[in-house]
Coordinates of C-alpha atoms in Angstrom, one line a residue:
M8 CA -0.3 0.0 0.4
A9 CA 1.6 3.8 -0.9
T10 CA 2.1 5.8 1.2
E11 CA 1.7 9.7 1.9
V12 CA 3.4 12.4 3.5
F13 CA 1.9 16.1 2.9
K14 CA 4.6 18.3 3.4
I15 CA 6.7 21.1 3.0
L16 CA 8.6 20.0 -0.1
G17 CA 10.8 23.4 -0.9
Q18 CA 11.8 27.3 0.3
V19 CA 14.5 29.0 -1.5
A20 CA 15.2 32.4 -1.9
P21 CA 16.3 32.1 -5.6
G22 CA 18.0 35.8 -5.7
T23 CA 17.6 36.3 -9.6
T24 CA 19.3 32.9 -11.0
N25 CA 17.2 29.5 -12.1
T26 CA 17.5 27.6 -8.9
A27 CA 15.6 23.9 -8.1
L28 CA 12.9 24.8 -5.8
Y29 CA 12.4 20.7 -5.4
T30 CA 13.8 17.2 -7.0
V31 CA 11.3 14.0 -6.1
P32 CA 13.2 11.5 -4.2
S33 CA 14.7 8.3 -6.0
G34 CA 11.7 5.7 -5.2
K35 CA 8.8 8.3 -4.5
S36 CA 6.6 10.7 -6.9
A37 CA 5.0 13.9 -5.9
V38 CA 1.7 15.7 -6.1
I39 CA 2.6 19.7 -5.9
S40 CA -0.6 21.5 -4.7
T41 CA 0.7 25.0 -3.8
I42 CA 3.6 27.5 -4.7
A43 CA 3.4 30.8 -2.7
V44 CA 5.5 32.8 -4.4
C45 CA 6.6 35.9 -1.6
N46 CA 7.8 39.1 -2.4
Q47 CA 9.7 41.3 0.3
T48 CA 10.3 44.1 -1.5
S49 CA 8.2 47.7 -1.7
G50 CA 8.1 47.1 -5.7
D51 CA 6.0 44.9 -7.9
V52 CA 8.6 42.0 -9.1
T53 CA 8.4 39.3 -12.1
F54 CA 9.0 35.7 -11.3
R55 CA 9.0 32.7 -13.3
V56 CA 7.9 29.0 -12.6
A57 CA 9.0 25.6 -14.2
T58 CA 8.5 21.7 -13.9
Q59 CA 11.0 19.3 -15.3
K60 CA 11.2 15.8 -16.4
A61 CA 14.1 13.7 -14.5
A62 CA 15.9 13.1 -18.2
D63 CA 15.6 16.9 -19.5
A64 CA 16.4 17.9 -15.8
S65 CA 18.7 21.4 -15.8
T66 CA 18.7 24.9 -14.3
S67 CA 20.4 26.0 -16.6
T68 CA 18.8 25.6 -19.4
I69 CA 15.1 25.9 -19.4
L70 CA 13.1 24.7 -22.4
A71 CA 9.9 27.1 -23.2
K72 CA 7.7 24.0 -23.1
Q73 CA 8.1 23.9 -19.4
Y74 CA 7.0 26.6 -18.0
I75 CA 4.4 26.8 -16.4
A76 CA 4.5 31.1 -15.2
Y77 CA 6.7 33.5 -17.5
G78 CA 7.3 37.1 -16.3
S79 CA 4.0 37.0 -13.5
T80 CA 3.6 39.5 -11.0
V81 CA 3.8 39.6 -7.6
A82 CA 2.2 43.2 -6.4
A83 CA 4.5 45.1 -3.2
N84 CA 5.3 43.6 0.0
D85 CA 2.5 41.1 -1.1
T86 CA 2.5 37.0 -1.8
T87 CA 1.1 34.5 -4.8
F88 CA 0.0 31.4 -4.3
V89 CA -0.1 29.3 -7.8
T90 CA -1.9 26.2 -7.3
I91 CA -0.9 23.9 -10.2
G92 CA -1.8 20.2 -8.8
A93 CA 1.0 18.5 -10.7
T94 CA 2.1 15.2 -10.1
L95 CA 5.9 14.7 -10.4
A96 CA 8.1 11.4 -10.7
A97 CA 11.3 10.3 -9.6
G98 CA 14.0 13.1 -10.5
D99 CA 11.4 15.0 -11.9
Q100 CA 12.2 19.2 -10.4
I101 CA 10.1 22.2 -10.2
I102 CA 12.5 25.3 -11.1
V103 CA 12.3 29.4 -9.3
Y104 CA 13.9 32.4 -10.5
G105 CA 12.5 36.2 -9.4
S106 CA 14.2 39.4 -10.7
S107 CA 14.6 40.4 -7.3
S108 CA 16.9 39.3 -4.4
S109 CA 13.8 39.9 -2.3
I110 CA 11.6 36.9 -3.8
S111 CA 11.1 33.2 -1.5
F112 CA 9.1 30.4 -2.7
N113 CA 8.0 27.6 -1.3
A114 CA 6.4 24.5 -2.1
Y115 CA 3.5 22.9 -0.7
G116 CA 1.7 19.1 -1.4
S117 CA 2.8 15.8 -0.7
E118 CA 5.4 12.7 -1.0
V119 CA 4.0 9.5 -2.4
T120 CA 6.2 6.1 -1.8
P121 CA 4.6 3.1 -3.2

């Protein structure tokens, strides 16, 4: 019987570089329910979120087809919640990017062990 554990899957403040928010561990799958994007500055910022299959996983090469958000805006001193309900297999990743060094990302969901 599969075991499902609900948890915070990842937390990063990537600055202005593509950064892995979460990589599904070996032998597991995951359901990403929500990503919180927090802007900690007094001006609007933009962000990007991409999902990558394990075979394509690379923070330096994001393909256009992998983006689920690109150039999305978070208002000053605010948080945006991206509800995605994505299912990922072992080795798959969520990659994030912010236009400011004062933006943070939190991923919430569950890990499933067969």
